[in-house]
Short mmCIF file of C-alpha atoms and ligand atoms in Angstrom, two decimals:
data_model
loop_
_atom_site.label_atom_id
_atom_site.label_comp_id
_atom_site.label_asym_id
_atom_site.label_seq_id
_atom_site.Cartn_x
_atom_site.Cartn_y
_atom_site.Cartn_z
CA MET A 1 0.53 34.21 24.65
CA GLY A 2 4.32 34.45 24.45
CA ARG A 3 6.36 34.20 21.27
CA VAL A 4 8.01 30.88 20.48
CA ALA A 5 11.08 30.20 18.34
CA ILE A 6 12.73 27.18 16.80
CA VAL A 7 16.26 27.11 18.23
CA GLY A 8 17.47 23.68 17.17
CA VAL A 9 16.76 21.23 14.38
CA GLY A 10 17.74 17.62 13.73
CA HIS A 11 16.98 15.21 10.89
CA SER A 12 17.74 11.56 10.22
CA LYS A 13 18.45 10.05 6.85
CA PHE A 14 15.08 9.06 5.35
CA GLY A 15 14.66 5.79 3.50
CA ARG A 16 14.39 2.10 4.13
CA ARG A 17 16.17 2.13 7.48
CA THR A 18 16.52 -1.56 8.27
CA ASP A 19 19.64 -0.70 10.29
CA VAL A 20 17.77 0.93 13.20
CA ASN A 21 14.70 0.41 15.39
CA VAL A 22 12.26 3.22 16.12
CA ALA A 23 14.08 4.54 19.20
CA GLU A 24 17.47 4.46 17.48
CA LEU A 25 15.96 6.25 14.50
CA ALA A 26 14.44 9.00 16.67
CA PHE A 27 17.74 9.37 18.55
CA GLU A 28 19.49 10.50 15.36
CA SER A 29 17.34 13.60 15.01
CA ILE A 30 17.03 14.28 18.77
CA LYS A 31 20.81 14.30 19.11
CA GLY A 32 21.10 16.58 16.08
CA ALA A 33 18.52 19.00 17.46
CA VAL A 34 20.09 19.14 20.95
CA GLU A 35 23.52 19.83 19.44
CA ASP A 36 22.12 22.41 17.04
CA ALA A 37 20.38 24.22 19.92
CA GLY A 38 23.49 24.03 22.08
CA ILE A 39 21.56 23.03 25.18
CA ASP A 40 21.81 20.30 27.78
CA LYS A 41 19.07 17.77 27.07
CA LYS A 42 18.01 18.04 30.73
CA GLU A 43 16.69 21.52 29.93
CA ILE A 44 13.94 19.93 27.80
CA LYS A 45 10.88 19.55 30.01
CA ASN A 46 8.26 18.58 27.44
CA VAL A 47 8.57 16.19 24.49
CA VAL A 48 5.70 15.70 22.06
CA VAL A 49 6.11 12.75 19.72
CA GLY A 50 4.26 12.69 16.41
CA SER A 51 3.79 9.16 15.10
CA ALA A 52 0.85 7.49 13.41
CA GLY A 53 2.13 4.04 14.35
CA GLY A 54 0.81 0.58 13.65
CA TRP A 55 3.57 -0.58 11.31
CA TYR A 56 6.31 -1.00 13.87
CA GLU A 57 6.44 -3.11 17.01
CA GLU A 58 6.14 -0.47 19.72
CA SER A 59 2.67 0.69 20.80
CA LEU A 60 3.79 3.59 22.98
CA PRO A 61 6.52 5.28 20.96
CA ALA A 62 6.75 8.45 23.05
CA VAL A 63 8.07 6.69 26.13
CA ILE A 64 10.28 4.35 24.10
CA VAL A 65 11.89 7.27 22.29
CA ASN A 66 12.39 9.37 25.44
CA GLU A 67 13.85 6.50 27.44
CA TYR A 68 16.40 5.65 24.75
CA ALA A 69 17.54 9.28 24.53
CA GLY A 70 17.77 9.65 28.32
CA LEU A 71 14.98 12.21 28.51
CA ASP A 72 13.98 11.19 32.01
CA SER A 73 10.64 12.16 33.55
CA VAL A 74 9.74 14.65 30.82
CA GLY A 75 6.12 15.55 30.26
CA THR A 76 5.22 13.66 27.13
CA MET A 77 2.55 12.35 24.81
CA ARG A 78 2.22 10.81 21.38
CA VAL A 79 -0.04 12.78 19.04
CA GLU A 80 -1.76 11.55 15.90
CA ALA A 81 -3.03 13.58 12.98
CA ALA A 82 -2.24 10.95 10.33
CA CYS A 83 0.42 12.33 7.94
CA ALA A 84 0.20 15.68 9.79
CA SER A 85 1.15 14.11 13.15
CA GLY A 86 4.48 15.95 13.00
CA SER A 87 2.80 19.33 12.67
CA ALA A 88 0.39 18.41 15.45
CA ALA A 89 3.41 17.59 17.66
CA LEU A 90 4.97 20.93 16.76
CA LYS A 91 1.74 22.73 17.63
CA ALA A 92 1.38 20.96 20.98
CA ALA A 93 5.02 21.65 21.91
CA CYS A 94 4.67 25.26 20.80
CA ASN A 95 1.49 25.75 22.82
CA SER A 96 3.15 24.44 25.97
CA ILE A 97 5.72 27.23 25.75
CA ALA A 98 3.32 29.95 24.60
CA SER A 99 1.10 29.17 27.58
CA GLY A 100 4.00 29.68 29.96
CA GLU A 101 4.25 26.03 30.97
CA GLY A 102 7.99 25.93 30.34
CA ASP A 103 10.82 27.56 28.37
CA ILE A 104 12.11 24.67 26.26
CA ALA A 105 10.14 21.89 24.55
CA MET A 106 10.82 19.46 21.73
CA ALA A 107 8.69 18.06 18.93
CA VAL A 108 9.89 14.75 17.53
CA GLY A 109 8.34 13.11 14.50
CA VAL A 110 9.19 9.49 13.84
CA GLU A 111 7.85 6.63 11.75
CA LYS A 112 9.07 3.19 10.77
CA MET A 113 6.87 1.99 7.95
CA THR A 114 8.97 -0.78 6.46
CA GLU A 115 9.01 -3.30 9.29
CA VAL A 116 5.82 -4.81 7.89
CA ASP A 117 5.55 -5.98 4.28
CA THR A 118 4.57 -3.44 1.63
CA MET A 119 1.03 -4.73 1.08
CA THR A 120 0.33 -4.52 4.81
CA SER A 121 1.57 -0.92 4.80
CA VAL A 122 -0.72 -0.20 1.84
CA GLU A 123 -3.56 -1.72 3.83
CA LEU A 124 -2.85 0.28 7.00
CA ILE A 125 -2.85 3.57 5.08
CA GLY A 126 -5.86 2.55 3.00
CA ARG A 127 -7.88 2.04 6.18
CA ALA A 128 -7.23 5.68 7.12
CA GLY A 129 -10.54 7.02 5.81
CA SER A 130 -14.01 5.91 6.89
CA TYR A 131 -13.38 2.19 7.42
CA THR A 132 -16.92 0.77 7.19
CA TRP A 133 -17.97 2.78 4.16
CA GLU A 134 -14.77 2.94 2.17
CA PHE A 135 -12.45 0.12 3.10
CA GLU A 136 -14.42 -2.90 4.27
CA ASN A 137 -16.11 -3.53 0.92
CA TYR A 138 -14.11 -1.42 -1.50
CA GLY A 139 -10.43 -1.66 -0.51
CA MET A 140 -9.55 2.00 -0.76
CA THR A 141 -5.86 2.76 -0.91
CA PHE A 142 -4.06 6.01 -0.29
CA PRO A 143 -3.18 6.42 -3.98
CA ALA A 144 -6.83 5.72 -4.80
CA TYR A 145 -7.97 8.61 -2.60
CA TYR A 146 -5.72 11.05 -4.40
CA ALA A 147 -6.50 9.51 -7.78
CA LEU A 148 -10.17 10.45 -7.22
CA TYR A 149 -8.95 14.03 -6.79
CA ALA A 150 -6.63 13.80 -9.80
CA VAL A 151 -9.38 12.63 -12.16
CA ALA A 152 -11.70 15.41 -10.98
CA HIS A 153 -8.97 18.05 -11.29
CA MET A 154 -7.99 16.85 -14.78
CA ASN A 155 -11.62 16.82 -15.84
CA ARG A 156 -12.38 20.29 -14.51
CA PHE A 157 -9.19 22.23 -15.22
CA GLY A 158 -7.40 20.28 -17.95
CA THR A 159 -4.50 19.31 -15.69
CA THR A 160 -2.56 16.52 -17.41
CA GLU A 161 -0.50 13.49 -16.48
CA GLU A 162 2.53 15.43 -17.82
CA ASP A 163 1.82 18.26 -15.38
CA MET A 164 1.84 15.79 -12.52
CA ALA A 165 5.05 14.21 -13.85
CA ARG A 166 6.68 17.68 -13.80
CA VAL A 167 6.10 17.81 -10.03
CA ALA A 168 7.93 14.48 -9.66
CA VAL A 169 10.83 15.67 -11.84
CA LYS A 170 11.21 18.81 -9.71
CA ALA A 171 11.07 16.78 -6.49
CA HIS A 172 13.76 14.38 -7.65
CA HIS A 173 15.90 17.28 -8.88
CA TYR A 174 16.01 18.87 -5.42
CA GLY A 175 16.08 15.49 -3.68
CA SER A 176 19.33 14.78 -5.52
CA MET A 177 20.84 17.72 -3.60
CA ASN A 178 19.57 16.61 -0.18
CA PRO A 179 21.80 14.03 1.53
CA ASN A 180 18.91 13.05 3.84
CA ALA A 181 16.55 12.27 0.95
CA GLN A 182 15.40 8.72 0.25
CA PHE A 183 15.88 9.19 -3.51
CA GLN A 184 18.85 11.13 -4.78
CA LYS A 185 18.50 10.53 -8.49
CA GLU A 186 17.16 12.89 -11.14
CA ILE A 187 14.33 11.51 -13.28
CA THR A 188 12.78 12.56 -16.58
CA ILE A 189 9.16 13.24 -17.49
CA GLU A 190 9.28 10.17 -19.77
CA LYS A 191 10.45 7.95 -16.94
CA ALA A 192 7.70 9.24 -14.64
CA LEU A 193 5.01 8.80 -17.30
CA GLY A 194 6.22 5.30 -18.13
CA SER A 195 6.21 4.03 -14.56
CA GLN A 196 3.80 1.42 -13.24
CA VAL A 197 0.20 2.47 -12.70
CA VAL A 198 -0.63 2.32 -8.99
CA SER A 199 -4.16 3.72 -9.05
CA TRP A 200 -5.01 5.14 -12.45
CA PRO A 201 -4.15 7.86 -13.44
CA LEU A 202 -1.50 7.93 -10.69
CA LYS A 203 1.71 6.05 -11.36
CA LEU A 204 4.62 4.99 -9.19
CA TYR A 205 6.40 8.29 -9.81
CA ASP A 206 3.32 10.26 -8.78
CA ALA A 207 3.51 8.68 -5.33
CA CYS A 208 5.73 9.24 -2.33
CA PRO A 209 7.50 6.09 -1.08
CA LEU A 210 7.00 4.19 2.17
CA SER A 211 9.71 5.54 4.43
CA ASP A 212 11.44 5.31 7.75
CA GLY A 213 12.73 8.51 9.27
CA SER A 214 12.71 11.01 12.08
CA ALA A 215 13.04 14.76 12.59
CA ALA A 216 13.15 16.94 15.69
CA VAL A 217 12.87 20.62 16.54
CA ILE A 218 13.61 22.32 19.82
CA LEU A 219 11.39 25.27 20.68
CA ALA A 220 12.05 28.01 23.20
CA SER A 221 10.34 31.01 24.73
CA GLU A 222 11.43 34.45 23.50
CA ASP A 223 13.83 35.23 26.36
CA VAL A 224 15.52 31.85 26.22
CA ALA A 225 15.63 31.81 22.41
CA ARG A 226 17.45 35.16 22.29
CA LYS A 227 20.04 33.88 24.77
CA LEU A 228 20.56 30.63 22.86
CA THR A 229 20.92 31.85 19.31
CA ASP A 230 21.37 34.83 16.99
CA THR A 231 19.16 33.16 14.39
CA PRO A 232 15.92 32.15 16.08
CA VAL A 233 13.18 31.19 13.63
CA TRP A 234 9.84 32.36 15.00
CA VAL A 235 6.65 30.38 14.86
CA ARG A 236 4.47 33.21 13.59
CA GLY A 237 1.23 31.29 13.28
CA ILE A 238 -0.21 27.80 13.02
CA GLY A 239 -3.58 27.33 11.34
CA TYR A 240 -5.25 23.96 11.43
CA SER A 241 -8.48 22.46 10.27
CA SER A 242 -10.13 19.20 9.28
CA ASP A 243 -12.63 17.69 6.87
CA SER A 244 -14.90 14.66 6.63
CA ALA A 245 -13.39 11.20 7.03
CA ASN A 246 -15.82 9.99 4.41
CA LEU A 247 -14.83 11.30 1.00
CA SER A 248 -18.34 11.14 -0.40
CA ARG A 249 -19.39 13.89 2.02
CA ARG A 250 -17.04 16.46 0.48
CA PRO A 251 -18.44 19.12 -1.87
CA ASP A 252 -15.89 18.52 -4.65
CA TYR A 253 -12.59 16.80 -5.46
CA VAL A 254 -10.45 19.58 -6.88
CA GLY A 255 -8.93 20.91 -3.66
CA LEU A 256 -8.70 20.21 0.06
CA GLY A 257 -11.10 22.29 2.13
CA ALA A 258 -9.03 21.68 5.26
CA SER A 259 -5.95 23.16 3.57
CA VAL A 260 -7.85 26.26 2.47
CA GLU A 261 -9.17 26.84 5.99
CA ALA A 262 -5.87 26.05 7.74
CA ALA A 263 -4.07 28.48 5.41
CA ARG A 264 -6.66 31.21 5.96
CA ARG A 265 -6.23 30.90 9.72
CA ALA A 266 -2.42 30.78 9.55
CA TYR A 267 -2.16 33.85 7.29
CA SER A 268 -4.56 35.69 9.57
CA ILE A 269 -2.69 34.83 12.80
CA ALA A 270 0.71 35.58 11.25
CA LYS A 271 -0.61 38.67 9.43
CA VAL A 272 1.10 37.73 6.16
CA GLU A 273 -0.11 37.32 2.59
CA PRO A 274 0.69 34.35 0.35
CA SER A 275 2.68 36.74 -1.86
CA SER A 276 5.19 37.42 0.94
CA VAL A 277 6.15 33.74 1.35
CA ASP A 278 9.79 33.28 0.27
CA VAL A 279 9.89 29.50 0.45
CA ALA A 280 7.44 26.71 1.22
CA THR A 281 7.11 23.02 1.79
CA CYS A 282 3.83 21.66 0.42
CA HIS A 283 2.34 18.28 1.20
CA ASP A 284 3.13 16.37 -2.00
CA CYS A 285 2.28 12.83 -0.91
CA PHE A 286 1.13 12.58 -4.53
CA THR A 287 2.02 14.92 -7.37
CA ILE A 288 -1.60 16.05 -7.73
CA ALA A 289 -1.52 17.02 -4.04
CA GLU A 290 1.27 19.53 -4.68
CA LEU A 291 -0.64 21.12 -7.57
CA MET A 292 -3.78 21.41 -5.44
CA ALA A 293 -1.69 22.83 -2.57
CA TYR A 294 -0.47 25.74 -4.75
CA GLU A 295 -4.13 26.62 -5.27
CA ASP A 296 -5.39 25.91 -1.75
CA LEU A 297 -2.61 27.99 -0.19
CA GLY A 298 -3.35 30.94 -2.45
CA PHE A 299 -0.07 30.79 -4.39
CA CYS A 300 -2.21 30.89 -7.54
CA LYS A 301 -5.88 30.88 -8.48
CA LYS A 302 -7.98 27.70 -8.30
CA GLY A 303 -7.24 25.59 -11.36
CA GLU A 304 -3.88 27.22 -12.12
CA GLY A 305 -1.64 24.82 -10.20
CA ALA A 306 -0.52 23.10 -13.38
CA LYS A 307 0.39 26.48 -14.92
CA MET A 308 2.66 27.21 -11.93
CA ILE A 309 4.67 24.02 -12.37
CA ARG A 310 4.80 24.41 -16.18
CA GLU A 311 6.20 27.92 -15.82
CA GLY A 312 8.75 27.00 -13.17
CA GLU A 313 7.24 29.33 -10.60
CA THR A 314 7.90 26.89 -7.76
CA GLU A 315 11.57 26.28 -8.57
CA ILE A 316 14.49 28.31 -7.23
CA GLY A 317 14.26 31.57 -9.20
CA GLY A 318 10.49 31.27 -9.47
CA ARG A 319 7.90 33.20 -7.50
CA ILE A 320 7.60 30.74 -4.56
CA PRO A 321 10.11 27.87 -4.49
CA VAL A 322 8.41 24.75 -3.13
CA ASN A 323 9.86 21.55 -1.66
CA LEU A 324 13.55 22.30 -2.12
CA ASP A 325 14.28 19.33 0.16
CA GLY A 326 12.84 16.96 -2.46
CA GLY A 327 9.36 16.94 -0.91
CA LEU A 328 7.61 13.84 0.29
CA LYS A 329 8.05 12.47 -3.23
CA ALA A 330 11.85 12.26 -3.21
CA LYS A 331 12.87 12.98 0.38
CA GLY A 332 10.43 10.31 1.61
CA HIS A 333 7.32 10.39 3.78
CA PRO A 334 7.73 8.69 7.15
CA ILE A 335 4.25 9.78 8.12
CA GLY A 336 4.75 11.08 11.67
CA ALA A 337 8.11 12.65 10.85
CA THR A 338 7.02 14.64 7.82
CA GLY A 339 5.58 17.75 9.49
CA VAL A 340 8.64 18.15 11.71
CA SER A 341 10.93 17.46 8.75
CA MET A 342 9.21 20.26 6.82
CA ALA A 343 9.77 22.65 9.73
CA VAL A 344 13.44 21.62 9.80
CA GLU A 345 13.76 22.40 6.09
CA VAL A 346 12.05 25.79 6.27
CA THR A 347 14.11 26.71 9.36
CA LYS A 348 17.30 25.93 7.44
CA GLN A 349 16.08 27.92 4.46
CA LEU A 350 15.28 30.93 6.67
CA ARG A 351 18.73 30.65 8.29
CA ASN A 352 20.29 30.53 4.81
CA GLU A 353 21.82 27.14 5.61
CA ALA A 354 20.36 25.13 2.72
CA GLY A 355 23.48 25.20 0.56
CA SER A 356 23.01 24.46 -3.13
CA ARG A 357 19.23 24.34 -2.77
CA GLN A 358 18.93 27.64 -0.90
CA ALA A 359 16.00 29.85 -1.89
CA PRO A 360 16.52 33.61 -1.97
CA ILE A 361 15.07 34.96 1.29
CA LYS A 362 13.63 38.47 0.85
CA ASN A 363 10.82 38.85 3.38
CA GLY A 364 12.12 36.27 5.84
CA ILE A 365 8.92 34.24 5.68
CA GLY A 366 8.53 30.51 5.11
CA LEU A 367 5.48 28.25 5.06
CA VAL A 368 4.95 24.62 6.04
CA HIS A 369 1.87 22.90 4.63
CA ASN A 370 1.21 19.45 6.08
CA VAL A 371 -1.87 17.38 5.29
CA GLY A 372 -3.12 14.39 7.28
CA GLY A 373 -4.85 11.67 5.28
CA THR A 374 -6.60 13.04 2.20
CA GLY A 375 -7.23 16.43 3.74
CA HIS A 376 -8.75 14.84 6.81
CA TYR A 377 -6.43 17.10 8.76
CA ALA A 378 -4.43 20.10 7.56
CA TYR A 379 -1.83 22.24 9.31
CA VAL A 380 -0.24 25.38 7.91
CA THR A 381 2.66 26.77 9.92
CA ILE A 382 4.23 30.12 9.13
CA LEU A 383 7.81 30.65 10.25
CA SER A 384 9.77 33.87 10.08
CA ARG A 385 13.19 35.38 10.75
CA ASP A 386 11.75 38.34 12.66
CA MET B 1 15.15 -7.06 1.25
CA SER B 2 18.19 -5.45 2.84
CA GLY B 3 20.98 -7.55 4.23
CA ASP B 4 20.75 -5.93 7.68
CA PRO B 5 20.28 -8.36 10.56
CA ALA B 6 16.71 -8.38 11.91
CA LEU B 7 14.78 -10.13 14.64
CA HIS B 8 11.97 -11.66 12.61
CA SER B 9 9.21 -11.49 15.22
CA ARG B 10 7.37 -14.75 15.93
CA ARG B 11 4.19 -13.09 17.19
CA SER B 12 1.65 -12.23 14.53
CA LEU B 13 -1.58 -10.35 15.18
CA THR B 14 -4.85 -10.76 13.30
CA LEU B 15 -7.45 -8.05 13.84
CA ARG B 16 -11.08 -8.64 12.94
CA PHE B 17 -13.74 -6.22 14.12
CA ASP B 18 -17.40 -6.74 14.98
CA ILE B 19 -18.74 -3.37 13.89
CA PRO B 20 -22.05 -2.43 15.54
CA ILE B 21 -24.81 -1.63 13.02
CA SER B 22 -27.86 -1.64 15.33
CA ARG B 23 -28.61 2.03 14.74
CA THR B 24 -28.51 1.72 10.94
CA LYS B 25 -29.67 -1.87 10.50
CA GLU B 26 -32.53 -0.78 8.19
CA PHE B 27 -29.97 0.38 5.65
CA TRP B 28 -28.39 -3.07 5.41
CA ASP B 29 -31.78 -4.81 5.45
CA ALA B 30 -33.09 -2.59 2.65
CA LEU B 31 -29.91 -3.21 0.68
CA ARG B 32 -30.59 -6.96 0.79
CA GLU B 33 -33.98 -6.17 -0.77
CA GLY B 34 -32.36 -4.08 -3.48
CA ARG B 35 -33.37 -0.69 -2.07
CA PHE B 36 -30.90 2.11 -1.34
CA VAL B 37 -32.13 4.14 1.63
CA THR B 38 -30.68 6.59 4.09
CA THR B 39 -31.62 8.70 7.11
CA LYS B 40 -33.45 12.02 7.06
CA CYS B 41 -33.64 14.16 10.22
CA LYS B 42 -37.23 14.79 11.31
CA GLU B 43 -36.22 18.06 12.99
CA CYS B 44 -34.19 19.84 10.32
CA GLY B 45 -34.67 17.70 7.22
CA ASN B 46 -30.96 16.92 6.83
CA VAL B 47 -30.41 13.89 4.58
CA ALA B 48 -27.20 12.08 5.55
CA PHE B 49 -25.14 9.52 3.72
CA PRO B 50 -23.75 7.30 5.14
CA PRO B 51 -26.93 6.95 7.22
CA GLN B 52 -26.68 8.11 10.83
CA ALA B 53 -29.19 7.92 13.66
CA ASP B 54 -28.08 11.21 15.19
CA CYS B 55 -28.24 14.34 13.08
CA SER B 56 -24.84 15.93 12.57
CA ARG B 57 -26.50 19.27 11.78
CA CYS B 58 -29.00 19.80 14.65
CA MET B 59 -28.10 16.84 16.91
CA SER B 60 -31.67 15.50 16.94
CA SER B 61 -32.03 11.73 17.15
CA GLN B 62 -35.47 11.71 15.49
CA PHE B 63 -35.13 10.45 11.95
CA GLU B 64 -36.91 8.61 9.17
CA TRP B 65 -35.69 6.42 6.32
CA VAL B 66 -35.89 7.84 2.80
CA ASP B 67 -35.26 6.10 -0.51
CA LEU B 68 -32.41 7.61 -2.55
CA GLY B 69 -33.52 5.87 -5.71
CA LYS B 70 -31.16 4.03 -8.05
CA GLU B 71 -29.92 6.67 -10.46
CA ALA B 72 -26.75 8.63 -9.89
CA THR B 73 -24.17 10.61 -11.85
CA LEU B 74 -20.47 9.74 -11.83
CA VAL B 75 -18.39 12.43 -10.12
CA THR B 76 -14.92 10.87 -10.11
CA PHE B 77 -13.26 7.44 -10.19
CA THR B 78 -9.98 5.51 -10.23
CA ARG B 79 -8.81 2.00 -11.07
CA VAL B 80 -6.93 0.46 -8.15
CA GLN B 81 -4.03 -1.52 -9.56
CA ILE B 82 -2.02 -2.06 -6.37
CA THR B 83 -4.48 -3.39 -3.80
CA PRO B 84 -4.19 -3.61 0.01
CA ALA B 85 -3.04 -6.91 1.55
CA SER B 86 -6.58 -8.06 2.33
CA PHE B 87 -7.70 -7.48 -1.29
CA VAL B 88 -4.85 -9.28 -3.04
CA GLU B 89 -7.17 -11.96 -4.34
CA ASN B 90 -9.26 -9.35 -6.15
CA ASP B 91 -8.57 -8.28 -9.72
CA PRO B 92 -7.92 -4.55 -10.11
CA TYR B 93 -11.17 -2.70 -9.37
CA VAL B 94 -12.66 0.68 -10.22
CA ILE B 95 -13.73 2.87 -7.28
CA ALA B 96 -16.13 5.71 -7.99
CA ILE B 97 -18.00 8.49 -6.26
CA ALA B 98 -21.45 9.18 -7.71
CA GLU B 99 -24.12 11.72 -6.85
CA PHE B 100 -27.82 10.93 -6.40
CA LYS B 101 -30.63 13.36 -7.13
CA GLY B 102 -30.71 15.85 -4.30
CA GLY B 103 -26.92 15.93 -4.00
CA THR B 104 -26.24 12.94 -1.73
CA LYS B 105 -23.07 11.14 -2.80
CA ALA B 106 -21.72 7.63 -2.17
CA LEU B 107 -18.47 5.79 -2.83
CA ALA B 108 -18.51 2.26 -4.25
CA TRP B 109 -17.04 0.00 -6.90
CA LEU B 110 -18.01 0.78 -10.47
CA GLU B 111 -18.57 -2.56 -12.14
CA GLY B 112 -18.61 -3.43 -15.81
CA VAL B 113 -16.95 -0.21 -17.01
CA GLU B 114 -13.29 0.13 -18.02
CA ALA B 115 -11.63 3.03 -16.17
CA GLU B 116 -10.48 4.45 -19.52
CA LYS B 117 -14.08 4.56 -20.76
CA ALA B 118 -15.56 6.08 -17.60
CA LYS B 119 -16.16 9.80 -17.59
CA PRO B 120 -17.37 12.24 -14.92
CA GLY B 121 -20.98 13.07 -15.75
CA MET B 122 -21.75 9.52 -16.90
CA LYS B 123 -25.08 8.07 -15.69
CA VAL B 124 -24.82 5.09 -13.34
CA LYS B 125 -27.18 3.16 -11.14
CA VAL B 126 -26.67 1.55 -7.78
CA GLU B 127 -27.16 -2.22 -7.34
CA SER B 128 -27.03 -4.53 -4.31
CA ARG B 129 -24.49 -7.30 -4.01
CA THR B 130 -23.78 -9.96 -1.41
CA SER B 131 -20.23 -10.89 -0.45
CA LYS B 132 -19.28 -14.56 -0.32
CA GLU B 133 -19.39 -14.23 3.48
CA GLY B 134 -23.03 -13.13 3.14
CA ASN B 135 -22.56 -9.40 3.84
CA PRO B 136 -24.60 -6.99 1.71
CA TYR B 137 -22.84 -4.17 -0.13
CA TYR B 138 -23.58 -1.94 -3.10
CA VAL B 139 -21.92 -1.14 -6.40
CA PHE B 140 -22.47 1.23 -9.29
CA VAL B 141 -23.04 -0.09 -12.81
CA GLN B 142 -23.51 1.77 -16.09
CA ALA B 143 -27.11 3.01 -16.41
ZN1 ZN C 1 -31.23 17.63 12.07
#
């Protein structure tokens, strides 16, 4: 298998994008990625579109997006791995190059979640478990899924609502420095703790928003990447795994088994240790999810996620800065776009292009952790400068 | 709402599914009689919940129905304050996961207990209910 590098990245503004339709929204990041890579778009032979879909009017987003951007007769597909659809798109695009199918491919993540009313969006995400056994009679919601984890984690390890609020405060702090973030305002612990309960003990400020947004990365084979850029960011390894749709079949509710397994595979393929990661994006769809991610990814021991946030170990200057783009919490979480957006952020960090929210890069290694559903899917992608 | 111009689509779509339950009909029938049963593989002994006619461990399709009893222990729970669109007529509800003897777990509403007073480890029991449309379902109540 050949080596593959990210040679171009593009990112739309995330938020409530009532000014654009899905194709126009995807165009923003595709154009950015093509310009960043310095290629002619006709050189792209394969486009993989990550989008969960259902909340916007188009049923076949891949062809809609390609047509609008003038990507004629490309090989294409839409992939779905719930909130990890973007990482799945990246993996599929990456594989096409590694297998020798072509030299340049693109992964585009796009979602428009606000064209339907909020309660319908809540419903569409809530149905994303085991429909018959969890939704039909019980009306599960996405916050409810993570609240079940939060209560178990609090009960077992003494994690508190304040600890979760600290994650939100950090996210908003870095989000305020990211012009593409949905929320660009700092918040306080008091404000987070005083916000409306969504699914107890999770409150509004524990939850990522409903978002519209897109992100794109252009990938190239080793030879082509070296010709195109002096700063290729290599895809060193992608680990992925899954877990039961039905939550009641899981052994416990204090971590995501799929994340643990995806991370183990990614570290093994990339031959790196958690301790050599300079910067990471973790899937913080809810604040508790970020704390569990620290543990599941091996940044700390099981049960010590709260200690990491309390001690500032995941801020700039800490051991492993996490979500310096504001995370899903403040940057926004347009489901299909998120995994690609994370890869864009880590690429910029590894290129030292993140400006005021730049992490110190020592080993040249970054990590993208992207969860689909409540750990139904998990992807861990390790990127590196060398 | 934003002030951006939008084409407010005139075409709405209602989705309602007829979900096949032939293979696990005994579960729903037993539930109507107040019993909580599930499938046990005759080949490897695997007890599954939700019930399934084909064993996910050994792939055998030979199974028998076993009674899980009524008593369970609360594992985790939440109170859903913001409900999905199709549950807007419901008051906030508590969703729980509880574990039966033998380790089988199920997810259902926890009725009659305030979320603030619930606690992992608490004893609960499973009870049958019938929806106003006539569909059977199950809930947990304090033991
Ligand atoms: Zn079996």
